[in-house]
Tab-separated table of C-alpha atoms in Angstrom:
chain	number	residue	atom	x	y	z
A	445	UNK	CA	25.200	-41.064	27.830
A	446	UNK	CA	22.940	-44.453	28.412
A	447	UNK	CA	21.412	-45.668	25.048
A	448	UNK	CA	18.106	-45.091	27.957
A	449	UNK	CA	18.481	-40.981	27.064
A	450	UNK	CA	18.663	-41.468	23.615
A	451	UNK	CA	15.145	-41.270	22.068
A	452	UNK	CA	14.002	-38.260	24.844
A	453	UNK	CA	16.485	-36.425	23.456
A	454	UNK	CA	15.803	-37.339	20.115
A	455	UNK	CA	12.321	-35.939	20.430
A	456	UNK	CA	13.092	-32.832	22.280
A	457	UNK	CA	15.143	-32.048	19.675
A	458	UNK	CA	12.870	-32.646	16.894
A	459	UNK	CA	10.302	-30.660	19.224
A	460	UNK	CA	13.006	-27.807	19.226
A	461	UNK	CA	13.775	-27.647	15.516
A	462	UNK	CA	9.456	-27.885	14.891
A	463	UNK	CA	9.033	-24.794	17.531
A	464	UNK	CA	11.648	-22.657	15.894
A	465	UNK	CA	10.819	-23.074	12.289
A	466	UNK	CA	7.422	-22.120	13.117
A	467	UNK	CA	8.724	-18.820	15.126
A	468	UNK	CA	11.505	-17.602	12.656
A	469	UNK	CA	8.765	-16.638	10.232
A	470	UNK	CA	6.397	-13.059	11.165
A	471	UNK	CA	4.486	-11.322	9.518
A	472	UNK	CA	7.323	-9.502	7.115
A	473	UNK	CA	7.276	-10.071	3.213
A	474	UNK	CA	10.317	-11.361	3.157
A	475	UNK	CA	10.192	-13.575	5.578
A	476	UNK	CA	6.331	-14.775	4.255
A	477	UNK	CA	9.073	-15.251	0.586
A	478	UNK	CA	11.033	-17.695	3.183
A	479	UNK	CA	8.133	-19.576	3.548
A	480	UNK	CA	7.179	-20.016	-0.113
A	481	UNK	CA	10.827	-20.865	-0.908
A	482	UNK	CA	10.563	-23.273	1.892
A	483	UNK	CA	7.260	-25.165	-0.184
A	484	UNK	CA	9.159	-24.426	-3.523
A	485	UNK	CA	12.040	-26.565	-2.269
A	486	UNK	CA	9.850	-29.717	-0.888
A	487	UNK	CA	8.953	-30.615	-4.426
A	488	UNK	CA	11.434	-28.583	-6.764
A	489	UNK	CA	9.753	-29.492	-10.141
A	490	UNK	CA	6.270	-27.617	-8.629
A	491	UNK	CA	4.831	-25.374	-11.204
A	492	UNK	CA	3.788	-21.801	-9.302
A	493	UNK	CA	0.023	-22.940	-10.518
A	494	UNK	CA	0.970	-25.250	-8.199
A	495	UNK	CA	2.907	-23.662	-5.388
A	496	UNK	CA	-0.205	-21.422	-4.777
A	497	UNK	CA	-2.840	-24.489	-4.625
A	498	UNK	CA	-0.816	-25.390	-2.091
A	499	UNK	CA	-0.849	-22.105	-0.160
A	500	UNK	CA	-4.524	-22.037	-1.235
A	501	UNK	CA	-5.412	-25.209	0.595
A	502	UNK	CA	-3.760	-24.099	4.156
A	503	UNK	CA	-4.914	-20.630	4.498
A	504	UNK	CA	-8.676	-22.233	3.425
A	505	UNK	CA	-9.113	-20.058	-0.113
A	506	UNK	CA	-11.504	-21.946	-1.146
A	507	UNK	CA	-15.116	-20.838	-1.217
A	508	UNK	CA	-17.851	-21.303	-3.780
A	509	UNK	CA	-16.478	-17.445	-5.287
A	510	UNK	CA	-13.025	-18.186	-5.707
A	511	UNK	CA	-13.772	-21.787	-7.546
A	512	UNK	CA	-15.663	-19.982	-9.885
A	513	UNK	CA	-12.891	-18.226	-11.449
A	514	UNK	CA	-10.424	-20.837	-10.078
A	515	UNK	CA	-9.532	-24.671	-9.895
A	516	UNK	CA	-10.626	-26.869	-6.351
A	517	UNK	CA	-7.629	-26.416	-4.252
A	518	UNK	CA	-8.388	-29.196	-1.735
A	519	UNK	CA	-8.329	-32.837	-4.252
A	520	UNK	CA	-5.637	-32.030	-6.248
A	521	UNK	CA	-2.757	-30.467	-4.885
A	522	UNK	CA	-1.172	-32.119	-1.415
A	523	UNK	CA	-1.372	-30.444	2.055
A	524	UNK	CA	1.514	-28.319	3.859
A	525	UNK	CA	3.365	-29.639	6.837
A	526	UNK	CA	1.491	-28.838	9.896
A	527	UNK	CA	3.877	-25.605	10.885
A	528	UNK	CA	3.509	-24.016	7.088
A	529	UNK	CA	-0.325	-24.840	7.622
A	530	UNK	CA	-0.768	-22.511	10.576
A	531	UNK	CA	1.847	-20.276	9.376
A	532	UNK	CA	-0.183	-19.668	6.207
A	533	UNK	CA	-3.396	-19.435	8.009
A	534	UNK	CA	-2.428	-16.648	10.242
A	535	UNK	CA	-0.375	-15.217	6.690
A	536	UNK	CA	-2.787	-15.661	4.347
A	537	UNK	CA	-5.873	-15.880	5.808
A	538	UNK	CA	-7.739	-12.371	5.578
A	539	UNK	CA	-9.996	-11.220	8.621
A	540	UNK	CA	-10.579	-8.216	11.129
A	541	UNK	CA	-11.039	-9.446	14.499
A	542	UNK	CA	-13.577	-7.064	16.829
A	543	UNK	CA	-10.214	-5.059	18.563
A	544	UNK	CA	-9.466	-3.855	14.824
A	545	UNK	CA	-6.294	-6.181	14.391
A	546	UNK	CA	-6.299	-6.868	11.356
A	547	UNK	CA	-5.580	-10.736	9.914
A	548	UNK	CA	-3.687	-11.455	7.093
A	549	UNK	CA	-1.386	-8.885	5.949
A	550	UNK	CA	2.224	-8.080	5.526
A	551	UNK	CA	4.827	-5.838	5.876
A	552	UNK	CA	6.318	-5.266	2.526
A	553	UNK	CA	9.977	-3.311	2.551
A	554	UNK	CA	8.546	-0.435	0.717
A	555	UNK	CA	7.059	-0.057	4.189
A	556	UNK	CA	3.230	-1.138	3.206
A	557	UNK	CA	1.358	-3.077	4.186
A	558	UNK	CA	-0.333	-5.777	1.858
A	559	UNK	CA	-2.918	-8.391	1.868
A	560	UNK	CA	-1.803	-11.011	0.535
A	561	UNK	CA	-5.381	-13.380	-0.593
A	562	UNK	CA	-5.752	-10.986	-3.449
A	563	UNK	CA	-2.447	-10.723	-3.826
A	564	UNK	CA	-1.573	-14.292	-4.424
A	565	UNK	CA	-5.662	-15.181	-6.428
A	566	UNK	CA	-4.879	-12.609	-8.434
A	567	UNK	CA	-1.253	-14.547	-9.576
A	568	UNK	CA	-3.047	-17.869	-9.869
A	569	UNK	CA	-5.989	-15.680	-12.373
A	570	UNK	CA	-2.757	-14.317	-14.611
A	571	UNK	CA	-0.316	-17.587	-14.468
A	572	UNK	CA	-3.792	-19.838	-15.662
A	573	UNK	CA	-4.529	-17.039	-18.339
A	574	UNK	CA	-4.798	-18.367	-21.875
A	575	UNK	CA	-5.042	-15.154	-23.250
A	576	UNK	CA	-2.825	-11.674	-22.216
A	577	UNK	CA	-4.382	-9.093	-20.933
A	578	UNK	CA	-7.751	-10.942	-20.547
A	579	UNK	CA	-7.061	-12.729	-16.962
A	580	UNK	CA	-10.482	-14.476	-16.012
A	581	UNK	CA	-11.638	-13.739	-12.721
A	582	UNK	CA	-8.597	-10.795	-11.910
A	583	UNK	CA	-10.993	-7.979	-10.954
A	584	UNK	CA	-13.296	-9.983	-9.094
A	585	UNK	CA	-10.636	-11.968	-7.313
A	586	UNK	CA	-8.552	-9.322	-5.903
A	587	UNK	CA	-10.702	-6.170	-5.981
A	588	UNK	CA	-14.837	-5.973	-7.038
A	589	UNK	CA	-16.128	-7.815	-4.601
A	590	UNK	CA	-15.329	-6.282	-1.568
A	591	UNK	CA	-15.118	-2.922	-3.534
A	592	UNK	CA	-18.785	-3.788	-3.568
A	593	UNK	CA	-19.016	-3.774	0.147
A	594	UNK	CA	-17.435	-0.710	-0.078
A	595	UNK	CA	-19.282	1.302	-2.123
A	596	UNK	CA	-23.132	-0.034	-1.683
A	597	UNK	CA	-23.495	-0.682	1.714
A	598	UNK	CA	-21.521	1.533	3.705
A	599	UNK	CA	-23.607	5.371	4.390
A	600	UNK	CA	-21.272	8.060	2.114
A	601	UNK	CA	-20.972	10.192	5.398
A	602	UNK	CA	-18.558	7.203	7.307
A	603	UNK	CA	-15.027	5.832	6.101
A	604	UNK	CA	-15.839	3.428	3.336
A	605	UNK	CA	-12.233	3.297	2.595
A	606	UNK	CA	-9.924	2.313	4.642
A	607	UNK	CA	-7.992	2.692	7.401
A	608	UNK	CA	-4.522	1.494	6.981
A	609	UNK	CA	-2.742	1.263	10.830
A	610	UNK	CA	0.424	-0.048	12.187
A	611	UNK	CA	2.873	-3.054	13.410
A	612	UNK	CA	3.859	-3.836	16.722
A	613	UNK	CA	7.451	-4.504	14.799
A	614	UNK	CA	9.212	-3.091	12.729
A	615	UNK	CA	11.775	-5.788	12.256
A	616	UNK	CA	9.738	-9.110	13.749
A	617	UNK	CA	5.940	-7.615	12.942
A	618	UNK	CA	3.093	-9.888	14.533
A	619	UNK	CA	0.467	-7.559	15.123
A	620	UNK	CA	-1.280	-4.700	12.959
A	621	UNK	CA	-3.661	-2.962	14.229
A	622	UNK	CA	-6.233	-0.241	12.469
A	623	UNK	CA	-6.229	2.950	12.766
A	624	UNK	CA	-9.493	3.953	12.790
A	625	UNK	CA	-12.832	1.833	12.010
A	626	UNK	CA	-12.198	-0.521	9.841
A	627	UNK	CA	-14.825	-0.714	6.148
A	628	UNK	CA	-15.511	-3.821	4.391
A	629	UNK	CA	-12.004	-3.120	2.030
A	630	UNK	CA	-8.834	-1.517	3.831
A	631	UNK	CA	-6.040	0.032	2.140
A	632	UNK	CA	-3.952	-3.571	2.858
A	633	UNK	CA	-6.539	-5.540	1.099
A	634	UNK	CA	-6.434	-2.196	-1.898
A	635	UNK	CA	-2.316	-2.810	-1.851
A	636	UNK	CA	-2.863	-6.620	-1.704
A	637	UNK	CA	-5.288	-6.207	-5.051
A	638	UNK	CA	-3.943	-3.508	-6.643
A	639	UNK	CA	-0.521	-5.796	-6.519
A	640	UNK	CA	-2.621	-8.777	-7.184
A	641	UNK	CA	-4.045	-6.858	-11.022
A	642	UNK	CA	0.093	-6.327	-11.597
A	643	UNK	CA	1.567	-9.044	-11.566
A	644	UNK	CA	-1.481	-11.042	-12.053
A	645	UNK	CA	-1.950	-9.386	-15.437
A	646	UNK	CA	2.444	-9.665	-16.091
A	647	UNK	CA	2.345	-12.998	-15.813
A	648	UNK	CA	-1.229	-14.059	-18.391
A	649	UNK	CA	1.530	-13.291	-20.794
A	650	UNK	CA	3.570	-16.965	-21.462
A	651	UNK	CA	6.767	-15.053	-22.210
A	652	UNK	CA	6.656	-13.722	-18.260
A	653	UNK	CA	5.801	-16.142	-16.942
A	654	UNK	CA	8.125	-16.920	-13.845
A	655	UNK	CA	10.463	-20.159	-12.701
A	656	UNK	CA	9.550	-19.488	-8.561
A	657	UNK	CA	6.565	-18.104	-7.286
A	658	UNK	CA	9.477	-16.907	-4.377
A	659	UNK	CA	11.606	-14.905	-6.996
A	660	UNK	CA	8.543	-12.846	-9.051
A	661	UNK	CA	7.611	-12.049	-5.227
A	662	UNK	CA	11.267	-11.141	-4.395
A	663	UNK	CA	12.329	-9.256	-7.571
A	664	UNK	CA	8.737	-7.102	-6.657
A	665	UNK	CA	9.032	-6.147	-3.093
A	666	UNK	CA	12.763	-6.943	-2.051
A	667	UNK	CA	14.378	-4.432	-5.481
A	668	UNK	CA	17.241	-2.539	-4.320
A	669	UNK	CA	17.143	1.455	-5.737
A	670	UNK	CA	19.857	2.846	-6.893
A	671	UNK	CA	21.684	6.302	-6.610
A	672	UNK	CA	18.598	8.035	-9.091
A	673	UNK	CA	16.612	6.299	-6.897
A	674	UNK	CA	12.799	5.194	-8.777
A	675	UNK	CA	14.162	7.391	-11.399
A	676	UNK	CA	16.235	4.754	-13.352
A	677	UNK	CA	14.537	2.045	-11.583
A	678	UNK	CA	12.284	-1.120	-12.849
A	679	UNK	CA	8.779	-1.405	-13.719
A	680	UNK	CA	7.490	-4.300	-12.220
A	681	UNK	CA	8.475	-3.439	-8.702
A	682	UNK	CA	6.220	-2.761	-5.420
A	683	UNK	CA	6.966	1.054	-5.261
A	684	UNK	CA	5.608	1.374	-8.117
A	685	UNK	CA	2.212	0.094	-7.155
A	686	UNK	CA	-0.243	3.394	-7.610
A	687	UNK	CA	1.059	4.401	-11.094
A	688	UNK	CA	1.020	0.671	-12.663
A	689	UNK	CA	-1.956	0.439	-11.619
A	690	UNK	CA	-3.242	3.865	-12.892
A	691	UNK	CA	-1.524	3.057	-16.123
A	692	UNK	CA	-3.294	-0.138	-16.696
A	693	UNK	CA	-6.795	0.038	-15.074
A	694	UNK	CA	-9.693	2.942	-15.651
A	695	UNK	CA	-12.421	4.173	-13.236
A	696	UNK	CA	-14.743	2.725	-15.555
A	697	UNK	CA	-13.156	-0.705	-16.048
A	698	UNK	CA	-13.041	-1.208	-12.620
A	699	UNK	CA	-17.196	-0.204	-11.705
A	700	UNK	CA	-17.926	-2.777	-14.581
A	701	UNK	CA	-16.656	-5.596	-13.012
A	702	UNK	CA	-18.113	-4.284	-9.817
A	703	UNK	CA	-21.191	-4.339	-11.184
A	704	UNK	CA	-19.994	-7.597	-12.590
A	705	UNK	CA	-19.086	-9.185	-9.086
A	706	UNK	CA	-22.174	-8.211	-7.651
A	707	UNK	CA	-24.213	-10.151	-9.851
A	708	UNK	CA	-21.764	-13.011	-9.564
A	709	UNK	CA	-22.192	-13.269	-5.813
A	710	UNK	CA	-26.531	-13.363	-6.717
A	711	UNK	CA	-25.982	-15.824	-8.970
A	712	UNK	CA	-23.676	-18.182	-6.343
A	713	UNK	CA	-26.367	-17.203	-3.349
A	714	UNK	CA	-29.350	-19.133	-5.617
A	715	UNK	CA	-31.147	-15.424	-6.605
A	716	UNK	CA	-32.267	-14.742	-10.038
A	717	UNK	CA	-30.469	-12.938	-12.636
A	718	UNK	CA	-29.583	-9.216	-11.855
A	719	UNK	CA	-32.463	-7.182	-14.269
A	720	UNK	CA	-31.454	-4.817	-17.441
A	721	UNK	CA	-32.597	-2.098	-16.334
A	722	UNK	CA	-30.476	-2.971	-12.771
A	723	UNK	CA	-27.787	-3.456	-13.790
A	724	UNK	CA	-27.510	0.357	-15.592
A	725	UNK	CA	-28.955	1.893	-12.812
A	726	UNK	CA	-26.174	0.117	-10.612
A	727	UNK	CA	-23.499	1.013	-12.827
A	728	UNK	CA	-24.416	4.507	-13.333
A	729	UNK	CA	-23.992	4.862	-9.378
A	730	UNK	CA	-20.950	2.382	-8.971
A	731	UNK	CA	-19.177	5.409	-11.650
A	732	UNK	CA	-20.562	8.022	-9.266
A	733	UNK	CA	-19.300	5.707	-6.205
A	734	UNK	CA	-15.712	5.013	-7.347
A	735	UNK	CA	-14.737	9.155	-7.453
A	736	UNK	CA	-14.170	8.160	-4.193
A	737	UNK	CA	-11.819	5.240	-4.873
A	738	UNK	CA	-9.544	7.358	-7.227
A	739	UNK	CA	-9.117	9.862	-5.316
A	740	UNK	CA	-7.210	7.966	-2.409
A	741	UNK	CA	-5.548	5.380	-4.120
A	742	UNK	CA	-4.755	6.146	-7.969
A	743	UNK	CA	-4.311	10.545	-7.367
A	744	UNK	CA	-3.686	10.513	-3.817
A	745	UNK	CA	0.375	9.172	-3.148
A	746	UNK	CA	1.497	6.357	-0.776
A	747	UNK	CA	1.540	8.294	2.705
A	748	UNK	CA	3.697	6.378	5.498
A	749	UNK	CA	1.761	7.320	9.005
A	750	UNK	CA	3.949	8.820	11.790
A	751	UNK	CA	3.048	5.795	13.558
A	752	UNK	CA	4.222	3.804	10.847
A	753	UNK	CA	8.260	6.004	11.318
A	754	UNK	CA	7.867	5.955	14.988
A	755	UNK	CA	6.948	9.162	15.401
A	756	UNK	CA	7.676	10.443	19.479
A	757	UNK	CA	3.992	12.044	21.215
A	758	UNK	CA	3.572	15.741	20.291
A	759	UNK	CA	4.378	17.522	22.566
A	760	UNK	CA	1.628	20.314	24.231
A	761	UNK	CA	-1.603	20.387	22.001
A	762	UNK	CA	-1.903	21.084	18.058
A	763	UNK	CA	-3.174	24.016	16.538
A	764	UNK	CA	-6.181	22.654	13.951
A	765	UNK	CA	-5.578	24.018	10.815
A	766	UNK	CA	-8.533	25.619	8.768
A	767	UNK	CA	-9.234	22.908	5.213
A	768	UNK	CA	-9.342	24.045	2.718
A	769	UNK	CA	-6.001	25.601	2.406
A	770	UNK	CA	-4.892	27.414	-0.154
A	771	UNK	CA	-1.311	26.955	-0.238
A	772	UNK	CA	1.780	24.561	-0.614
A	773	UNK	CA	4.921	25.709	0.699
A	774	UNK	CA	8.142	23.798	-0.498
A	775	UNK	CA	11.314	22.934	1.164
A	776	UNK	CA	14.567	21.280	1.189
A	777	UNK	CA	15.674	19.653	4.859
A	778	UNK	CA	19.675	20.295	3.831
A	779	UNK	CA	20.069	17.788	6.507
A	780	UNK	CA	19.992	15.517	6.060
A	781	UNK	CA	21.909	16.065	2.621
A	782	UNK	CA	21.743	12.963	1.201
A	783	UNK	CA	17.888	11.428	-0.715
A	784	UNK	CA	16.781	8.418	1.630
A	785	UNK	CA	16.743	5.730	-1.016
A	786	UNK	CA	14.673	3.251	1.807
A	787	UNK	CA	11.706	2.780	4.244
A	788	UNK	CA	14.022	2.275	6.831
A	789	UNK	CA	16.642	5.006	5.698
A	790	UNK	CA	14.131	7.094	5.302
A	791	UNK	CA	12.088	6.689	8.241
A	792	UNK	CA	15.473	7.288	10.481
A	793	UNK	CA	16.082	10.771	8.240
A	794	UNK	CA	12.583	11.272	9.811
A	795	UNK	CA	12.954	10.732	13.018
A	796	UNK	CA	16.147	12.855	12.923
A	797	UNK	CA	14.526	15.920	12.042
A	798	UNK	CA	12.165	15.834	14.605
A	799	UNK	CA	14.821	15.303	17.345
A	800	UNK	CA	16.669	18.439	16.343
A	801	UNK	CA	13.357	20.830	15.754
A	802	UNK	CA	12.139	19.740	19.226
A	803	UNK	CA	14.758	19.365	21.081
A	804	UNK	CA	17.300	21.879	19.492
A	805	UNK	CA	14.494	24.093	17.621
A	806	UNK	CA	12.209	23.521	21.191
A	807	UNK	CA	9.441	23.180	18.862
A	808	UNK	CA	6.135	21.484	19.624
A	809	UNK	CA	6.932	18.576	16.899
A	810	UNK	CA	8.419	17.702	12.827
A	811	UNK	CA	7.892	21.406	11.369
A	812	UNK	CA	6.740	20.209	8.226
A	813	UNK	CA	3.279	18.673	6.962
A	814	UNK	CA	4.888	16.325	4.736
A	815	UNK	CA	8.555	15.420	3.722
A	816	UNK	CA	9.032	13.273	0.995
A	817	UNK	CA	11.179	10.669	0.600
A	818	UNK	CA	14.079	9.326	-2.202
A	819	UNK	CA	12.299	5.828	-2.038
A	820	UNK	CA	8.694	6.935	-3.329
A	821	UNK	CA	6.625	7.501	-0.515
A	822	UNK	CA	5.273	10.609	1.215
A	823	UNK	CA	6.124	10.800	5.326
A	824	UNK	CA	3.531	12.241	7.853
A	825	UNK	CA	4.404	14.852	9.579
A	826	UNK	CA	1.686	17.212	11.099
A	827	UNK	CA	-0.608	16.053	8.354
A	828	UNK	CA	-3.595	17.542	7.552
A	829	UNK	CA	-5.250	18.595	10.075
A	830	UNK	CA	-2.557	20.278	12.389
A	831	UNK	CA	-1.008	23.620	11.913
A	832	UNK	CA	2.870	22.980	10.768
A	833	UNK	CA	6.026	25.262	11.733
A	834	UNK	CA	7.457	25.423	8.474
A	835	UNK	CA	6.840	28.703	7.011
A	836	UNK	CA	7.232	32.047	9.084
A	837	UNK	CA	4.149	34.071	9.048
A	838	UNK	CA	1.989	31.311	6.853
A	839	UNK	CA	1.978	28.497	8.786
A	840	UNK	CA	-1.868	28.790	8.678
A	841	UNK	CA	-2.109	29.392	5.306
A	842	UNK	CA	-0.517	25.973	3.543
A	843	UNK	CA	0.871	23.261	4.169
A	844	UNK	CA	4.793	22.613	4.080
A	845	UNK	CA	6.094	19.617	2.358
A	846	UNK	CA	10.085	19.681	2.199
A	847	UNK	CA	11.920	17.115	0.369
A	848	UNK	CA	15.229	15.013	2.000
A	849	UNK	CA	18.283	16.227	0.474
A	850	UNK	CA	20.145	19.426	0.574
A	851	UNK	CA	18.855	21.139	-3.805
A	852	UNK	CA	20.805	23.662	-3.466
A	853	UNK	CA	22.734	22.714	-6.760
A	854	UNK	CA	20.875	19.629	-7.907
A	855	UNK	CA	17.242	18.755	-8.191
A	856	UNK	CA	15.849	15.693	-6.203
A	857	UNK	CA	14.657	12.566	-8.659
A	858	UNK	CA	12.276	13.319	-10.546
A	859	UNK	CA	10.195	10.550	-9.062
A	860	UNK	CA	10.200	11.868	-6.408
A	861	UNK	CA	9.072	15.885	-7.738
A	862	UNK	CA	6.164	14.359	-9.069
A	863	UNK	CA	5.382	13.195	-5.967
A	864	UNK	CA	4.853	16.198	-4.837
A	865	UNK	CA	4.052	18.056	-7.793
A	866	UNK	CA	1.247	15.729	-9.410
A	867	UNK	CA	-0.150	13.695	-6.402
A	868	UNK	CA	0.481	15.411	-3.047
A	869	UNK	CA	-0.464	18.822	-4.638
A	870	UNK	CA	-3.542	17.508	-5.983
A	871	UNK	CA	-4.637	15.653	-3.026
A	872	UNK	CA	-3.897	18.480	-0.268
A	873	UNK	CA	-7.571	20.452	-2.310
A	874	UNK	CA	-9.433	18.927	0.059
A	875	UNK	CA	-6.917	17.891	2.995
A	876	UNK	CA	-6.508	14.139	2.083
A	877	UNK	CA	-10.049	13.541	1.442
A	878	UNK	CA	-12.171	14.255	-2.236
A	879	UNK	CA	-14.218	17.521	-1.991
A	880	UNK	CA	-16.860	18.804	-4.255
A	881	UNK	CA	-15.469	20.644	-7.287
A	882	UNK	CA	-16.556	24.102	-6.822
A	883	UNK	CA	-14.018	23.934	-3.572
A	884	UNK	CA	-11.056	23.467	-6.131
A	885	UNK	CA	-11.416	27.117	-7.707
A	886	UNK	CA	-8.450	29.221	-6.739
A	887	UNK	CA	-6.935	26.530	-4.419
A	888	UNK	CA	-3.246	24.453	-4.657
A	889	UNK	CA	-1.134	27.502	-5.725
A	890	UNK	CA	2.712	26.030	-4.908
A	891	UNK	CA	5.099	28.622	-3.174
A	892	UNK	CA	9.238	27.857	-2.666
A	893	UNK	CA	10.773	29.596	0.331
A	894	UNK	CA	13.925	28.094	-0.750
A	895	UNK	CA	16.253	30.364	-0.999
A	896	UNK	CA	16.638	31.888	-4.852
A	897	UNK	CA	19.594	30.936	-6.186
A	898	UNK	CA	18.447	27.337	-5.248
A	899	UNK	CA	18.381	24.476	-8.091
A	900	UNK	CA	14.678	23.286	-6.471
A	901	UNK	CA	14.474	27.057	-6.190
A	902	UNK	CA	13.909	27.392	-10.356
A	903	UNK	CA	13.003	24.243	-10.888
A	904	UNK	CA	9.480	25.334	-8.862
A	905	UNK	CA	9.211	28.243	-10.483
A	906	UNK	CA	8.218	26.387	-13.770
A	907	UNK	CA	6.002	24.579	-11.932
A	908	UNK	CA	1.845	25.353	-12.689
A	909	UNK	CA	-0.222	27.214	-10.542
A	910	UNK	CA	2.949	28.418	-9.110
A	911	UNK	CA	2.240	31.902	-6.950
A	912	UNK	CA	5.138	34.120	-5.149
A	913	UNK	CA	4.348	35.017	-1.683
A	914	UNK	CA	6.720	37.353	0.801
A	915	UNK	CA	7.278	36.475	4.060
């Protein structure tokens, strides 16, 4: 090759490498962690706080509200290179577009979608804390500001929290589309906010502060479950998001933080200090409004939607249930005979069961209303509103719930049973929605439709509200 070809060829190679570096990152948490590690590798001695500030600068997270709690990120840290900056803007800067695409979110290995903005702000607040368990700005930076918008500015008869959504691809996700009209606080934002609170509180203890941000995120989001599932899993992993958050955050405390966030927003906008009387009125309202958030994200279990596990369409026209229902019928699958321990395996098991029910049984869809995986998730079958095909003669009277696995001689994991017994049963009272307390009387009866000799049947007999119902 002559000398005249060398420079153009070199330029072409540089462009190809640059383009590949940008294209190799998808909106998956594992790819985001790779990008974080790339930032860390550029400056091997950098502390996690410095890395977080560089990410915040690249994503443009430097408004007055954030700067009130965290240091200015623009002048104190160097910029990332152009490709990483573009990626971070897409991955971290949160917004919902008119076509209900949600940006600034990533798919985590546990099957849930997480907004990165509140996650990273919560971790940074925790790392800057000088007092363990009292992290300045932790709740305001992660949940409280958006909660104030959702609960105060949206009419009570409309959806004020959520929704969740679905990705265009689970292997290389790029586009996340919400499943309905968005509120100011989507489910991905709640997930990111919860994670930001949990991890922010964790790293506020100097003895538990990570050497690398990428290591903290990897341990939290990418932990591989062992044969006992969540029963012997570490405490600090994303699959335990709701139980960890529920264990550390009392609803009245969160309501108080929402009011404080509203006060701060008024002050930063140049308005006068909130009067004591108005503050007390707001606090009383927030305590009541907080019940919806608690029910959706603390009482109910994480539910993986049909589109996330790749369900085929319902064949025909579904029969709608008349809610609320009185019973929950408990099954186990026999086949698959082993509990699934990952989102990917549980999704494959759901598809396998749907194919069997539709092709071999001739049913319109998978028969169960919900299915409990061994990975810490509940999977949506026919859901809250469509009548299932699970319990002969009883399908219109209750939800059908099955554990993935054969439990004739053994039991599901204690964690899986708790998801169904305590959380899904509570959530099912109103068909997934918060309902007035007077409706709860006489509902939530649990019925086992497994054989009387099965280990699962014997276990369910000891559950609260258990009731025998003959078919």
